[in-house]
Coordinates of C-alpha atoms in Angstrom, one line a residue:
M1 CA 22.3 -0.4 14.3
D2 CA 19.3 -0.3 17.0
S3 CA 16.4 -1.9 15.1
R4 CA 14.1 0.5 16.1
S5 CA 15.8 2.6 14.0
L6 CA 14.7 1.1 10.7
V7 CA 11.0 2.5 11.8
P8 CA 10.4 5.9 10.4
A9 CA 9.3 8.3 13.6
D10 CA 5.9 9.5 13.5
V11 CA 4.8 12.0 16.7
A12 CA 1.2 10.7 16.2
F13 CA 1.7 6.9 15.3
Q14 CA 5.2 4.9 15.7
L15 CA 5.2 1.1 16.2
P16 CA 8.6 -0.1 17.1
V17 CA 10.3 -3.0 15.8
A18 CA 9.6 -5.7 18.6
Q19 CA 11.1 -9.2 17.2
L20 CA 12.2 -11.2 14.5
R21 CA 10.5 -13.7 12.7
S22 CA 11.6 -16.1 10.3
V23 CA 9.8 -16.3 6.8
Y24 CA 11.1 -19.4 5.4
Q25 CA 13.2 -22.4 6.3
T26 CA 16.8 -22.6 5.6
H27 CA 16.8 -26.2 5.1
E28 CA 14.4 -26.4 2.3
V29 CA 16.3 -23.7 0.3
E30 CA 19.5 -26.2 0.5
R31 CA 17.8 -28.7 -0.3
K32 CA 16.4 -27.3 -3.5
L33 CA 19.8 -25.7 -4.4
A34 CA 21.6 -29.2 -4.0
K35 CA 19.3 -30.2 -6.5
L36 CA 19.6 -28.3 -9.3
P37 CA 21.9 -29.4 -12.3
E38 CA 25.2 -27.7 -12.0
R39 CA 24.7 -25.6 -15.6
E40 CA 20.8 -25.2 -15.7
H41 CA 18.5 -22.7 -14.1
E42 CA 20.9 -20.2 -13.3
H43 CA 18.3 -17.7 -11.9
L44 CA 16.8 -19.9 -9.9
R45 CA 20.2 -21.0 -8.4
T46 CA 20.6 -17.3 -8.1
T47 CA 17.7 -17.0 -6.0
Y48 CA 18.3 -19.8 -3.8
E49 CA 21.8 -18.4 -2.8
R50 CA 20.3 -15.1 -2.4
M51 CA 17.9 -16.5 0.0
L52 CA 20.7 -18.3 2.1
E53 CA 22.7 -15.0 1.8
R54 CA 20.0 -13.1 3.5
G55 CA 18.7 -15.5 6.0
P56 CA 15.3 -16.0 6.6
E57 CA 14.6 -13.7 9.8
R58 CA 12.7 -10.1 9.0
F59 CA 11.5 -7.9 11.6
Q60 CA 8.0 -7.8 12.4
V61 CA 6.5 -4.5 13.9
K62 CA 4.3 -4.0 16.4
P63 CA 2.6 -1.4 18.7
S64 CA 3.6 -0.4 22.3
G65 CA 0.0 1.1 22.7
V66 CA -2.6 2.4 20.6
P67 CA -1.8 6.0 19.1
D68 CA -3.3 9.0 18.5
M69 CA -4.7 9.0 14.9
A70 CA -6.1 12.4 14.9
S71 CA -4.0 13.6 12.2
L72 CA -4.7 10.8 9.9
Y73 CA -8.5 11.2 10.9
D74 CA -8.2 14.4 9.6
E75 CA -6.3 14.0 6.8
L76 CA -8.7 11.0 5.4
P77 CA -12.1 12.1 6.7
N78 CA -14.1 10.0 4.3
F79 CA -11.8 6.8 5.8
T80 CA -13.0 6.8 9.3
D81 CA -14.3 3.1 9.7
A82 CA -11.0 1.8 7.8
L83 CA -9.2 3.7 10.6
D84 CA -11.1 2.2 13.3
D85 CA -10.5 -1.1 12.1
V86 CA -6.8 -0.2 12.0
R87 CA -6.8 1.1 15.5
R88 CA -8.7 -2.0 16.9
H89 CA -6.0 -4.2 15.6
V90 CA -3.2 -2.1 16.7
A91 CA -5.2 -2.5 20.5
L92 CA -5.2 -6.3 20.2
A93 CA -1.5 -6.4 19.5
Q94 CA -0.4 -3.9 22.5
D95 CA 1.4 -5.0 25.2
C96 CA 1.8 -8.6 24.3
R97 CA 4.3 -11.1 21.9
D98 CA 1.9 -11.2 19.1
G99 CA 3.1 -8.7 16.4
L100 CA 0.6 -6.6 14.3
E101 CA -2.0 -8.4 12.4
V102 CA -5.2 -6.5 10.0
T103 CA -7.7 -8.3 8.7
P104 CA -7.2 -8.0 4.9
M105 CA -9.5 -5.0 3.7
L106 CA -11.2 -4.2 0.3
L107 CA -11.7 -0.1 0.5
L108 CA -14.7 -0.2 -2.4
G109 CA -15.3 3.4 -3.9
P110 CA -15.3 5.6 -7.2
P111 CA -12.0 6.4 -8.7
G112 CA -10.1 9.3 -7.3
I113 CA -11.3 9.7 -3.6
G114 CA -7.8 8.6 -2.2
K115 CA -7.7 4.8 -1.7
T116 CA -4.4 3.8 -2.9
H117 CA -3.1 7.1 -0.8
F118 CA -4.7 5.6 2.3
A119 CA -2.8 2.4 1.8
R120 CA 0.2 4.5 1.1
R121 CA 0.0 6.3 4.4
L122 CA -1.2 3.4 6.2
A123 CA 2.2 1.6 4.9
E124 CA 4.3 4.9 6.1
L125 CA 2.8 5.0 9.5
L126 CA 3.5 1.3 10.4
G127 CA 7.0 1.8 8.8
T128 CA 6.9 -1.6 6.5
G129 CA 7.0 -0.1 3.2
M130 CA 4.4 -1.0 0.7
S131 CA 4.8 -3.1 -2.1
L132 CA 1.9 -2.1 -5.1
V133 CA 0.5 -5.0 -7.5
P134 CA -1.8 -3.0 -9.9
M135 CA -4.3 -5.4 -10.9
S136 CA -6.0 -3.4 -14.2
S137 CA -2.4 -4.3 -16.2
M138 CA -1.9 -7.6 -14.9
T139 CA -2.1 -10.2 -17.5
A140 CA -1.4 -13.6 -15.7
G141 CA -1.7 -14.6 -12.2
W142 CA 2.2 -15.2 -11.9
L143 CA 2.6 -11.9 -10.8
L144 CA 1.0 -12.5 -7.5
S145 CA 2.3 -16.1 -7.6
G146 CA 5.6 -16.4 -9.6
A147 CA 5.6 -18.6 -12.9
S148 CA 7.5 -22.0 -12.9
S149 CA 11.2 -22.3 -13.5
Q150 CA 10.4 -24.5 -16.5
W151 CA 9.0 -21.6 -18.3
K152 CA 11.4 -19.1 -20.3
G153 CA 11.6 -15.7 -18.6
S154 CA 10.2 -16.8 -15.5
R155 CA 10.7 -15.3 -12.0
P156 CA 9.4 -15.1 -8.5
G157 CA 5.7 -13.3 -7.9
K158 CA 5.3 -10.2 -5.7
V159 CA 4.4 -11.8 -2.4
F160 CA 8.0 -14.1 -2.7
E161 CA 10.1 -10.9 -3.5
T162 CA 8.5 -8.7 -1.0
L163 CA 9.4 -11.0 1.9
V164 CA 12.9 -12.2 0.6
D165 CA 14.2 -9.0 -0.2
G166 CA 12.5 -6.8 2.2
Q167 CA 13.1 -6.1 5.8
Y168 CA 9.6 -7.1 7.2
A169 CA 7.5 -10.1 8.1
N170 CA 4.3 -8.0 7.7
P171 CA 4.7 -5.4 5.0
V172 CA 1.7 -3.7 3.4
I173 CA 0.9 -5.5 0.0
V174 CA -1.7 -3.1 -2.0
V175 CA -4.0 -5.2 -4.7
D176 CA -5.0 -2.2 -6.7
E177 CA -7.9 -2.2 -8.7
I178 CA -8.7 -5.9 -7.6
D179 CA -12.0 -5.7 -9.9
K180 CA -10.0 -4.7 -13.2
A181 CA -8.2 -8.4 -13.1
S182 CA -8.7 -9.9 -16.3
A183 CA -9.0 -13.9 -16.1
D184 CA -9.1 -16.1 -18.8
A185 CA -10.1 -20.0 -18.7
Q186 CA -6.1 -21.0 -18.1
Y187 CA -5.3 -18.8 -15.5
D188 CA -7.3 -17.0 -12.7
P189 CA -5.1 -14.0 -11.7
L190 CA -6.5 -13.9 -8.3
G191 CA -6.4 -17.8 -7.9
A192 CA -2.9 -17.2 -5.2
L193 CA -5.2 -14.8 -3.4
Y194 CA -7.7 -17.4 -2.0
S195 CA -4.8 -18.9 0.0
L196 CA -2.9 -15.7 0.5
L197 CA -6.0 -14.0 2.1
E198 CA -6.6 -17.3 4.6
H199 CA -4.4 -16.7 7.3
D200 CA -3.8 -21.0 8.2
T201 CA -2.9 -21.5 4.2
A202 CA -0.6 -18.2 4.1
H203 CA 1.5 -19.4 6.6
S204 CA 2.9 -21.8 3.8
F205 CA 2.7 -20.2 0.7
V206 CA 4.7 -21.8 -1.9
D207 CA 5.7 -19.4 -4.9
E208 CA 5.8 -21.4 -8.1
F209 CA 9.2 -20.4 -9.5
A210 CA 11.2 -21.1 -6.1
E211 CA 8.9 -24.0 -5.0
V212 CA 10.0 -22.9 -1.2
A213 CA 7.3 -22.4 1.1
I214 CA 7.0 -18.9 2.5
D215 CA 5.1 -17.8 5.7
A216 CA 3.0 -14.8 4.3
S217 CA 0.5 -14.8 7.4
Q218 CA 1.8 -11.6 8.4
V219 CA 1.2 -9.4 5.5
I220 CA -1.3 -6.5 5.6
W221 CA -3.3 -7.0 2.8
V222 CA -5.1 -4.2 1.3
S223 CA -7.5 -4.2 -1.9
T224 CA -9.2 -1.3 -3.8
A225 CA -11.9 -1.5 -6.3
N226 CA -14.4 0.5 -8.0
D227 CA -17.2 -1.7 -8.6
E228 CA -17.8 -4.9 -6.0
R229 CA -20.0 -7.1 -8.6
S230 CA -16.6 -7.3 -10.3
V231 CA -15.0 -9.2 -7.2
P232 CA -15.3 -13.2 -6.6
E233 CA -17.3 -13.8 -3.9
P234 CA -14.9 -16.1 -2.2
I235 CA -12.5 -13.2 -2.2
L236 CA -14.9 -10.8 -0.6
N237 CA -15.4 -13.5 2.1
R238 CA -12.1 -13.2 3.0
M239 CA -11.9 -9.1 3.7
N240 CA -13.3 -6.7 5.6
V241 CA -15.2 -4.7 3.2
F242 CA -15.4 -0.7 3.6
E243 CA -17.4 1.1 1.6
I244 CA -15.7 4.5 1.0
D245 CA -17.7 7.8 0.1
A246 CA -16.6 10.6 -1.5
P247 CA -15.9 13.7 0.7
S248 CA -18.4 16.1 1.9
P249 CA -17.6 19.7 0.9
E250 CA -16.6 20.7 3.9
Q251 CA -14.1 17.7 4.3
A252 CA -13.1 18.4 1.0
R253 CA -11.8 21.6 1.8
R254 CA -10.2 20.6 5.0
I255 CA -8.4 17.8 2.9
A256 CA -7.3 20.6 0.2
G257 CA -6.0 23.1 2.8
K258 CA -4.1 20.3 4.3
L259 CA -2.9 19.0 1.2
Y260 CA -1.7 22.7 0.4
R261 CA 0.2 22.8 3.5
S262 CA 1.8 19.7 3.1
I263 CA 3.4 20.7 -0.5
R264 CA 4.5 23.9 0.7
G265 CA 6.1 22.3 3.4
E266 CA 7.8 19.8 2.0
H267 CA 9.7 22.3 -0.6
D268 CA 12.2 25.0 0.1
W269 CA 10.4 27.0 -2.3
G270 CA 7.3 26.8 0.0
R271 CA 8.7 29.7 2.0
H272 CA 8.2 32.3 -0.7
L273 CA 4.6 31.4 -0.4
A274 CA 1.7 32.2 1.9
P275 CA 1.2 29.7 4.4
E276 CA -2.6 29.1 4.2
P277 CA -4.7 29.5 0.9
T278 CA -7.6 31.7 0.0
D279 CA -11.2 30.6 0.8
D280 CA -12.1 31.1 -3.3
V281 CA -9.1 28.6 -3.8
L282 CA -10.1 26.2 -1.4
D283 CA -13.4 26.3 -3.1
A284 CA -12.6 25.5 -6.1
L285 CA -10.0 22.9 -5.0
A286 CA -12.7 21.4 -2.9
A287 CA -14.6 20.5 -6.1
L288 CA -11.8 18.0 -7.5
A289 CA -11.4 14.8 -6.4
P290 CA -8.5 14.2 -4.1
R291 CA -6.2 12.6 -6.9
E292 CA -6.9 16.0 -9.0
M293 CA -6.4 18.2 -6.2
R294 CA -2.3 17.9 -6.0
R295 CA -1.8 18.4 -9.9
A296 CA -4.0 21.6 -9.6
L297 CA -2.2 23.0 -6.4
M298 CA 1.4 22.4 -8.2
T299 CA 0.2 24.6 -11.4
G300 CA -1.0 26.8 -8.9
F301 CA 2.2 27.4 -7.2
G302 CA 3.9 27.7 -10.2
N303 CA 1.9 30.2 -11.7
A304 CA 2.1 32.2 -8.4
R305 CA 5.9 32.1 -8.6
L306 CA 6.1 32.9 -12.4
A307 CA 4.2 36.2 -11.0
K308 CA 6.6 37.2 -8.7
R309 CA 3.5 36.7 -5.6
D310 CA 3.3 34.7 -2.4
T311 CA -0.7 34.1 -2.8
V312 CA -2.1 31.7 -5.0
L313 CA -4.8 33.3 -6.6
I314 CA -7.7 31.3 -8.2
E315 CA -6.9 32.5 -11.7
D316 CA -3.4 30.2 -10.9
L317 CA -5.1 27.1 -11.0
P318 CA -5.6 24.9 -14.1
R319 CA -8.7 26.3 -16.2
S320 CA -10.5 23.0 -15.5
S321 CA -10.6 23.5 -11.6
T322 CA -11.9 26.9 -11.8
G323 CA -14.5 26.4 -14.6
A324 CA -18.7 25.5 -13.9
R325 CA -18.7 21.8 -13.7
S326 CA -20.1 18.9 -11.8
R327 CA -18.2 18.1 -8.6
I328 CA -15.7 14.7 -9.4
G329 CA -16.4 12.1 -7.4
F330 CA -19.0 13.7 -5.0
V331 CA -23.0 13.4 -4.2
Q332 CA -24.9 16.3 -5.8

């Protein structure tokens, strides 16, 4: 199979697979496997055998040129600065042997304005896939860095699994709601990030379960947060911080219209519905946070079909999206 076919095509943004990169040393894995006792640490033994079977080489995507990202700017109008930063890094990697590297970024802003959606779209466009680490539900640092094989129920961390089980050396890993990480006196959940966010030390990141050095230097890190004050200063110093404002009313209308057309086009039932929403429906949707727009639209589409209409009316939307209330996530 042509390696380029592993990257999904996008008319506005396509990064071909340019080269292979080793993310660990096979001889180190063989040495660790040889030292394991015969009838102990079965999970660890299976992990080493899987690493040897898969081999250390992963695809590394890079750009052949600076793409036209107009459609993405239109879809995410309040993420212009973050998108500009991605374009700068793409420009650096074009027409050279280097793979794409992106300085770790922190998307800072209120809930529901599309921070995680931005990360997902970035991963889709780069073609390397996305791994999500939800810090709000994280109770121990081992979710990132793995837990020692000496502990019952231990397993590798998310970084190790993404690089060993995935196809790419430069995947997107999203640390979601990094300001919600719960630290205690025994273990800092963000401790692993201090070395992972530094390019030099990330070259030899050691997962505590496998205890084999992994090259995580090419990982594209995207973190999200609602409150910068809850993010440790050493973490902030390692990232480009982008304050994401809520969309303006006009931008929100554009987002709602694009989402309407996107949902309609993704489903076969969309052919039974009007290609464009009405102005009053756009106004109602624009009063919602982007996160809520999709739910409201799905309700509206369903109600329109129940009424055997091809037009979504404002009364088809959920009641909460049509009533008089303050604009969620928007500056008054």
